[in-house]
Each structure stands twice: as C-alpha cells, then as structure tokens.
Amino acid sequence: MGNFVLCCDSTADLSKEHFESRDIHYVCFHFFLDGKEYFDDLGQSVPFDQFYQAMADGAETSTSQVNVDEYINFWKPMLEEGKDILHLCLSSGISGTINSAVNAANILEEDYPDRKIYVVDSLGASSGYGLIMETLADKRDEGMGLEELHAWVEEHKLNMHHWFFSTDLTFFVKGGRISKASGWFGGMLNICPLMNMDNEGHLVPRFKIPGKKKIVREIVKKMGEFADGGYEYSGKCFISNAGCFDDARAVADLVEEQFPNLNGKVVINSVGTTIGSHTGPGTVALFFWGSKRES
C-alpha cells in the first residue's frame, strides 16, 4: 500500500467505519449548536438525527474550519513515522480550509525535508469528496504510488459530479444561497431547486423543479446525462442525505433500477454536521464519476 497516508477532512462525509475500513485518515472540522462547540466527528458527539431535529426546531448553527495548528498536529505523527502524505481538502469554493492546510504543510516541510506533503483542493464536498477518497483508496490498493495518485486526482477531480436538491429551503435562504423571494415562492409552490457543483467548487442552483417525485426523477436523469457511459455507468455511486433517508432511498432505488452495471449498491451516507449546518434538513445529494465539469 506504499509508505504514504491518504487523508482528508471530516467533510468528506463517509462513516467512521467506512474511513477506517479503507485506511483513510481524517481531521475534524468544528460546528456550533446553540453556541456549544463540537467536533464534526461523523455523528459521534451529536447523532445526525438529533442534529437535524434540533435545526428543524430552530437551533442556531455555525461552523469553524480546521486551523493551521490542527493540521500540524494531525500530520506530524505520520511524518515522524516516515510516511508521506496526500491530503484532500474541502472545496475552496465553499471553505478556506485549504489555506490553513497549505500553510501547515509549508511549516512541516521545513522540519521534515525528506518527507512529501501534497495538499489538493478537492473542488468537492460531502460524499462526492468522499467518493474521490474512496477511488483513491481503490487505486492505492491496486498498487498506484503516491506520485501517480497525486497526478491522477489533480487530473480527474472535476470528473466527480455533485447534484443536490432540498425540500426545505430555509437554510439555503438563511445562508444566502437562495434569495428570500425565491425561497418564499418555492415553499408556496412546492418547487425544489436542483443544484450542482461547478468547476470552481461552488454550489450553483440550476433548475426549478415542481414536486418531490419530479425532482427525484430529474436528479437521476442528470446522472444519465453526465455519467461515464451514460446508463451503462459501471462505477460507484454515493448519496448523502440531511435527515431525509426516505428521499435518499427513493433516489438510490431509481439509480439501481436504471443503472444495472453499477459497481455495487448505492451507498447512502449522512450529510455531516459541517455542511449540514448550512444546508439544513431535507437535502439529498447524488455523486458519480462522469464528464469533466466545465462550468
């Protein structure tokens, strides 16, 4: 498996067990729930169902990214063991954490000149970022080395597609991602925005779809349009959900029905507490490998 470590931020939104089973290390963001600080530790401190219920009940949330000292403390034991590092950060389009990571790497490279630390902007989020990590772990286990992995992920990270919808626009309006007027009309008319992540790692509203049943069909249709091989797609597919498992399951069932060559079943994860602090409950996101995101 090579003398290096694959690692990322907790915002890749895989389960603790999943990270451990694939030998992927992670460092935790922070979130605040009604003023109390917690680690974004994959639902260990605050279970996801409790977190999203608290938001639905009106709890105030905010987040804090990983700082320079935290990255140094996270990586230093790996370097002392003689390991090199390939670390992917949450998209620079929604967080500045990569700046902390780059600064920490520069500091550590002076103390460990024989070690390599590659910091990569994933331009991804949630379990799409997680699916990039999963694919890197597959390639590592197949024998790909550190330099090859670094080059591969820089070349292919924009091939990871992120499509989102939300049945509750409250927190998208609150965070300024959707206007108050659009949020009000969307709620009144039962319109769900279909969003994706652009080539700069920003979350962008693309379409307005009336009704949950239609948007479930539409998000799967987007996978048919953009996935490698279209409906013959044979890669892995991840979904994340913010306290709305039944909606995520409906999307997964349709994907499994329409894409018979999937590599395994669709994996459904939870949107973690960092990203979920901004999306709120009711968000479903679909992730797959496809054509390069151009805009």
Tab-separated table of C-alpha atoms in Angstrom:
chain	number	residue	atom	x	y	z
A	1	MET	CA	0.000	0.000	0.000
A	2	GLY	CA	3.042	2.269	-0.084
A	3	ASN	CA	4.813	4.345	2.527
A	4	PHE	CA	2.259	7.159	2.499
A	5	VAL	CA	-1.054	8.163	4.045
A	6	LEU	CA	-4.296	9.109	2.324
A	7	CYS	CA	-6.203	11.675	4.350
A	8	CYS	CA	-8.901	14.303	4.135
A	9	ASP	CA	-11.252	16.457	6.200
A	10	SER	CA	-14.306	15.092	8.001
A	11	THR	CA	-16.438	16.954	5.438
A	12	ALA	CA	-15.936	14.047	3.014
A	13	ASP	CA	-18.974	12.666	4.848
A	14	LEU	CA	-18.263	8.946	4.965
A	15	SER	CA	-18.969	6.993	8.128
A	16	LYS	CA	-16.283	6.450	10.751
A	17	GLU	CA	-16.385	2.737	9.952
A	18	HIS	CA	-16.043	3.399	6.229
A	19	PHE	CA	-12.983	5.618	6.690
A	20	GLU	CA	-11.366	3.041	8.951
A	21	SER	CA	-12.121	0.100	6.657
A	22	ARG	CA	-10.415	1.890	3.735
A	23	ASP	CA	-7.463	3.160	5.813
A	24	ILE	CA	-8.329	6.793	5.099
A	25	HIS	CA	-7.417	9.244	7.864
A	26	TYR	CA	-9.448	12.392	8.559
A	27	VAL	CA	-9.217	15.591	10.599
A	28	CYS	CA	-12.356	17.122	12.076
A	29	PHE	CA	-13.962	20.467	11.356
A	30	HIS	CA	-15.906	22.120	14.198
A	31	PHE	CA	-19.533	23.132	14.475
A	32	PHE	CA	-21.578	25.081	16.980
A	33	LEU	CA	-25.088	24.095	18.034
A	34	ASP	CA	-26.844	26.833	20.026
A	35	GLY	CA	-23.436	28.245	20.956
A	36	LYS	CA	-21.851	24.973	22.128
A	37	GLU	CA	-18.816	23.789	20.154
A	38	TYR	CA	-18.423	20.198	18.939
A	39	PHE	CA	-16.080	18.332	16.648
A	40	ASP	CA	-17.618	17.336	13.322
A	41	ASP	CA	-16.767	13.745	14.217
A	42	LEU	CA	-19.132	11.886	11.895
A	43	GLY	CA	-22.083	11.850	14.250
A	44	GLN	CA	-20.228	10.522	17.286
A	45	SER	CA	-20.735	13.576	19.542
A	46	VAL	CA	-24.154	14.565	18.215
A	47	PRO	CA	-26.052	11.856	16.304
A	48	PHE	CA	-27.293	13.082	12.939
A	49	ASP	CA	-30.973	12.557	13.708
A	50	GLN	CA	-30.652	14.706	16.832
A	51	PHE	CA	-28.684	17.356	14.964
A	52	TYR	CA	-31.218	17.772	12.163
A	53	GLN	CA	-34.152	17.676	14.547
A	54	ALA	CA	-32.511	20.466	16.558
A	55	MET	CA	-32.155	22.526	13.380
A	56	ALA	CA	-35.781	21.880	12.468
A	57	ASP	CA	-36.741	23.035	15.963
A	58	GLY	CA	-34.911	26.323	15.464
A	59	ALA	CA	-31.430	25.702	16.877
A	60	GLU	CA	-28.698	28.091	15.703
A	61	THR	CA	-25.723	26.513	13.929
A	62	SER	CA	-22.368	27.719	12.656
A	63	THR	CA	-19.067	26.119	11.688
A	64	SER	CA	-15.320	26.548	12.059
A	65	GLN	CA	-12.708	25.166	9.671
A	66	VAL	CA	-9.545	23.270	10.570
A	67	ASN	CA	-6.764	25.685	11.540
A	68	VAL	CA	-3.018	25.538	10.901
A	69	ASP	CA	-2.121	24.064	14.290
A	70	GLU	CA	-4.718	21.331	13.915
A	71	TYR	CA	-3.303	20.282	10.564
A	72	ILE	CA	0.224	20.285	12.009
A	73	ASN	CA	-0.844	18.134	14.957
A	74	PHE	CA	-2.763	15.812	12.637
A	75	TRP	CA	0.104	15.255	10.192
A	76	LYS	CA	3.139	15.365	12.470
A	77	PRO	CA	2.814	11.792	13.838
A	78	MET	CA	2.558	10.473	10.262
A	79	LEU	CA	5.721	12.295	9.248
A	80	GLU	CA	7.554	11.075	12.341
A	81	GLU	CA	6.703	7.524	11.278
A	82	GLY	CA	8.430	8.222	7.951
A	83	LYS	CA	5.183	8.492	5.977
A	84	ASP	CA	4.489	10.848	3.089
A	85	ILE	CA	1.030	12.444	2.856
A	86	LEU	CA	-1.635	13.016	0.218
A	87	HIS	CA	-4.347	15.207	1.746
A	88	LEU	CA	-7.520	16.406	0.030
A	89	CYS	CA	-9.364	19.448	1.383
A	90	LEU	CA	-12.977	20.518	1.186
A	91	SER	CA	-13.630	22.652	-1.909
A	92	SER	CA	-12.063	26.109	-1.847
A	93	GLY	CA	-15.331	27.287	-3.376
A	94	ILE	CA	-17.103	26.844	-0.036
A	95	SER	CA	-14.316	26.905	2.561
A	96	GLY	CA	-10.926	28.492	3.147
A	97	THR	CA	-9.537	25.467	4.978
A	98	ILE	CA	-7.109	24.679	2.153
A	99	ASN	CA	-5.207	27.861	3.047
A	100	SER	CA	-4.631	26.533	6.554
A	101	ALA	CA	-3.582	23.171	5.129
A	102	VAL	CA	-1.080	24.712	2.703
A	103	ASN	CA	0.418	26.895	5.451
A	104	ALA	CA	0.730	23.892	7.767
A	105	ALA	CA	2.392	21.845	5.025
A	106	ASN	CA	4.920	24.619	4.370
A	107	ILE	CA	5.828	24.736	8.066
A	108	LEU	CA	6.195	20.967	8.363
A	109	GLU	CA	8.231	20.614	5.183
A	110	GLU	CA	10.935	22.746	6.798
A	111	ASP	CA	11.089	20.359	9.768
A	112	TYR	CA	10.783	17.198	7.652
A	113	PRO	CA	12.665	17.989	4.407
A	114	ASP	CA	12.817	14.316	3.395
A	115	ARG	CA	9.036	13.909	3.512
A	116	LYS	CA	6.421	14.899	0.928
A	117	ILE	CA	3.100	16.545	1.749
A	118	TYR	CA	0.710	17.014	-1.166
A	119	VAL	CA	-2.333	19.202	-0.437
A	120	VAL	CA	-5.107	19.037	-3.038
A	121	ASP	CA	-8.198	21.191	-3.419
A	122	SER	CA	-10.861	18.528	-3.996
A	123	LEU	CA	-13.282	21.060	-5.528
A	124	GLY	CA	-15.833	18.727	-3.966
A	125	ALA	CA	-17.939	18.317	-0.870
A	126	SER	CA	-19.787	15.757	1.215
A	127	SER	CA	-19.844	12.205	-0.121
A	128	GLY	CA	-18.742	13.358	-3.585
A	129	TYR	CA	-15.471	14.348	-1.968
A	130	GLY	CA	-15.812	11.021	-0.126
A	131	LEU	CA	-16.172	9.123	-3.400
A	132	ILE	CA	-12.959	10.735	-4.631
A	133	MET	CA	-11.242	9.433	-1.480
A	134	GLU	CA	-12.809	6.007	-1.985
A	135	THR	CA	-11.474	5.868	-5.545
A	136	LEU	CA	-8.006	6.922	-4.416
A	137	ALA	CA	-8.068	4.124	-1.836
A	138	ASP	CA	-9.051	1.658	-4.588
A	139	LYS	CA	-6.168	2.791	-6.756
A	140	ARG	CA	-3.728	2.721	-3.824
A	141	ASP	CA	-4.777	-0.838	-3.049
A	142	GLU	CA	-4.269	-1.751	-6.703
A	143	GLY	CA	-0.656	-0.581	-6.369
A	144	MET	CA	-0.663	3.031	-7.542
A	145	GLY	CA	2.027	5.054	-5.797
A	146	LEU	CA	1.921	8.480	-4.181
A	147	GLU	CA	3.141	10.490	-7.165
A	148	GLU	CA	0.758	8.752	-9.543
A	149	LEU	CA	-2.173	9.222	-7.175
A	150	HIS	CA	-1.411	12.902	-6.793
A	151	ALA	CA	-1.265	13.393	-10.555
A	152	TRP	CA	-4.397	11.288	-11.081
A	153	VAL	CA	-6.568	13.201	-8.617
A	154	GLU	CA	-5.466	16.586	-9.938
A	155	GLU	CA	-6.371	15.409	-13.442
A	156	HIS	CA	-9.711	13.796	-12.573
A	157	LYS	CA	-11.252	15.615	-9.592
A	158	LEU	CA	-13.544	17.659	-11.854
A	159	ASN	CA	-14.972	14.398	-13.190
A	160	MET	CA	-16.785	13.938	-9.875
A	161	HIS	CA	-20.365	15.152	-10.276
A	162	HIS	CA	-22.336	16.611	-7.372
A	163	TRP	CA	-26.102	17.075	-7.816
A	164	PHE	CA	-28.275	18.281	-4.916
A	165	PHE	CA	-31.868	19.065	-4.144
A	166	SER	CA	-33.610	20.238	-0.995
A	167	THR	CA	-37.227	20.022	0.072
A	168	ASP	CA	-36.638	22.651	2.780
A	169	LEU	CA	-35.132	25.936	1.572
A	170	THR	CA	-34.997	27.623	4.988
A	171	PHE	CA	-31.260	27.288	5.494
A	172	PHE	CA	-30.332	27.933	1.859
A	173	VAL	CA	-32.154	31.268	2.183
A	174	LYS	CA	-30.560	31.926	5.565
A	175	GLY	CA	-27.088	31.292	4.133
A	176	GLY	CA	-27.724	33.499	1.104
A	177	ARG	CA	-27.538	30.685	-1.454
A	178	ILE	CA	-31.137	31.301	-2.496
A	179	SER	CA	-32.934	34.657	-2.342
A	180	LYS	CA	-35.721	35.217	0.171
A	181	ALA	CA	-38.189	35.732	-2.660
A	182	SER	CA	-37.183	32.501	-4.376
A	183	GLY	CA	-37.381	30.666	-1.081
A	184	TRP	CA	-40.865	32.035	-0.362
A	185	PHE	CA	-42.223	31.212	-3.804
A	186	GLY	CA	-40.511	27.836	-3.754
A	187	GLY	CA	-42.214	26.966	-0.492
A	188	MET	CA	-45.607	28.212	-1.641
A	189	LEU	CA	-45.459	26.397	-4.980
A	190	ASN	CA	-43.672	23.262	-3.737
A	191	ILE	CA	-40.713	23.978	-6.036
A	192	CYS	CA	-37.392	22.304	-5.282
A	193	PRO	CA	-34.173	23.755	-6.707
A	194	LEU	CA	-31.860	21.281	-8.414
A	195	MET	CA	-28.262	22.381	-7.802
A	196	ASN	CA	-24.818	21.151	-8.670
A	197	MET	CA	-21.190	21.998	-8.009
A	198	ASP	CA	-19.455	23.966	-10.748
A	199	ASN	CA	-15.861	23.711	-11.956
A	200	GLU	CA	-14.697	26.152	-9.258
A	201	GLY	CA	-16.289	24.135	-6.464
A	202	HIS	CA	-19.234	26.461	-5.847
A	203	LEU	CA	-22.766	25.249	-5.230
A	204	VAL	CA	-24.962	26.639	-8.037
A	205	PRO	CA	-28.785	26.487	-8.466
A	206	ARG	CA	-29.521	25.153	-11.968
A	207	PHE	CA	-33.203	24.236	-12.312
A	208	LYS	CA	-36.515	24.750	-10.530
A	209	ILE	CA	-38.486	21.510	-10.352
A	210	PRO	CA	-42.066	21.272	-9.062
A	211	GLY	CA	-42.631	18.478	-6.561
A	212	LYS	CA	-40.555	15.808	-4.883
A	213	LYS	CA	-41.427	12.964	-7.269
A	214	LYS	CA	-40.343	15.003	-10.286
A	215	ILE	CA	-37.082	16.124	-8.753
A	216	VAL	CA	-36.178	12.553	-7.796
A	217	ARG	CA	-36.621	11.576	-11.450
A	218	GLU	CA	-34.761	14.670	-12.649
A	219	ILE	CA	-31.679	14.171	-10.481
A	220	VAL	CA	-31.352	10.582	-11.733
A	221	LYS	CA	-31.839	11.843	-15.289
A	222	LYS	CA	-28.831	14.128	-14.755
A	223	MET	CA	-26.778	11.092	-13.844
A	224	GLY	CA	-27.831	9.502	-17.131
A	225	GLU	CA	-26.719	12.634	-18.996
A	226	PHE	CA	-23.326	13.089	-17.373
A	227	ALA	CA	-22.121	9.733	-16.002
A	228	ASP	CA	-19.311	7.822	-17.696
A	229	GLY	CA	-21.074	5.601	-20.213
A	230	GLY	CA	-24.483	7.130	-19.528
A	231	TYR	CA	-26.925	4.497	-18.314
A	232	GLU	CA	-24.194	1.872	-18.786
A	233	TYR	CA	-22.220	3.524	-15.972
A	234	SER	CA	-20.180	0.887	-14.145
A	235	GLY	CA	-18.581	2.973	-11.390
A	236	LYS	CA	-19.597	3.530	-7.785
A	237	CYS	CA	-22.405	5.842	-6.731
A	238	PHE	CA	-22.758	7.590	-3.372
A	239	ILE	CA	-25.687	9.552	-1.955
A	240	SER	CA	-25.782	11.733	1.138
A	241	ASN	CA	-28.854	12.953	2.967
A	242	ALA	CA	-29.624	15.523	5.644
A	243	GLY	CA	-32.165	13.846	7.886
A	244	CYS	CA	-34.293	12.605	4.965
A	245	PHE	CA	-33.285	8.989	4.432
A	246	ASP	CA	-36.541	8.028	2.694
A	247	ASP	CA	-35.933	10.630	-0.022
A	248	ALA	CA	-32.356	9.390	-0.446
A	249	ARG	CA	-33.599	5.806	-0.632
A	250	ALA	CA	-36.060	6.788	-3.380
A	251	VAL	CA	-33.184	8.237	-5.423
A	252	ALA	CA	-31.000	5.181	-4.738
A	253	ASP	CA	-33.762	2.779	-5.789
A	254	LEU	CA	-34.239	4.603	-9.081
A	255	VAL	CA	-30.479	4.709	-9.731
A	256	GLU	CA	-30.163	0.987	-9.081
A	257	GLU	CA	-33.118	0.334	-11.387
A	258	GLN	CA	-31.851	2.471	-14.273
A	259	PHE	CA	-28.095	1.757	-13.988
A	260	PRO	CA	-27.788	-2.056	-13.964
A	261	ASN	CA	-23.984	-2.091	-14.264
A	262	LEU	CA	-23.195	-0.160	-11.063
A	263	ASN	CA	-20.159	-1.260	-9.098
A	264	GLY	CA	-22.100	-2.481	-6.051
A	265	LYS	CA	-25.190	-0.966	-4.480
A	266	VAL	CA	-25.612	2.760	-3.993
A	267	VAL	CA	-24.015	3.808	-0.697
A	268	ILE	CA	-26.172	6.193	1.358
A	269	ASN	CA	-24.374	8.428	3.870
A	270	SER	CA	-25.403	11.332	6.063
A	271	VAL	CA	-24.578	14.927	5.243
A	272	GLY	CA	-22.227	15.769	8.101
A	273	THR	CA	-22.720	18.465	10.676
A	274	THR	CA	-20.414	20.979	8.969
A	275	ILE	CA	-22.121	21.005	5.590
A	276	GLY	CA	-25.472	20.251	7.191
A	277	SER	CA	-25.188	23.397	9.310
A	278	HIS	CA	-25.581	25.343	6.058
A	279	THR	CA	-27.993	23.132	4.105
A	280	GLY	CA	-30.280	22.202	6.976
A	281	PRO	CA	-32.539	19.132	6.895
A	282	GLY	CA	-34.176	17.945	3.687
A	283	THR	CA	-31.143	17.875	1.360
A	284	VAL	CA	-30.303	14.893	-0.866
A	285	ALA	CA	-27.089	14.774	-2.915
A	286	LEU	CA	-26.094	12.339	-5.668
A	287	PHE	CA	-22.463	11.679	-6.645
A	288	PHE	CA	-20.914	9.777	-9.549
A	289	TRP	CA	-17.983	9.876	-11.990
A	290	GLY	CA	-18.654	11.467	-15.353
A	291	SER	CA	-17.626	14.035	-17.926
A	292	LYS	CA	-15.405	16.880	-16.746
A	293	ARG	CA	-17.287	19.762	-15.124
A	294	GLU	CA	-16.749	22.752	-17.425
A	295	SER	CA	-18.844	25.440	-15.723
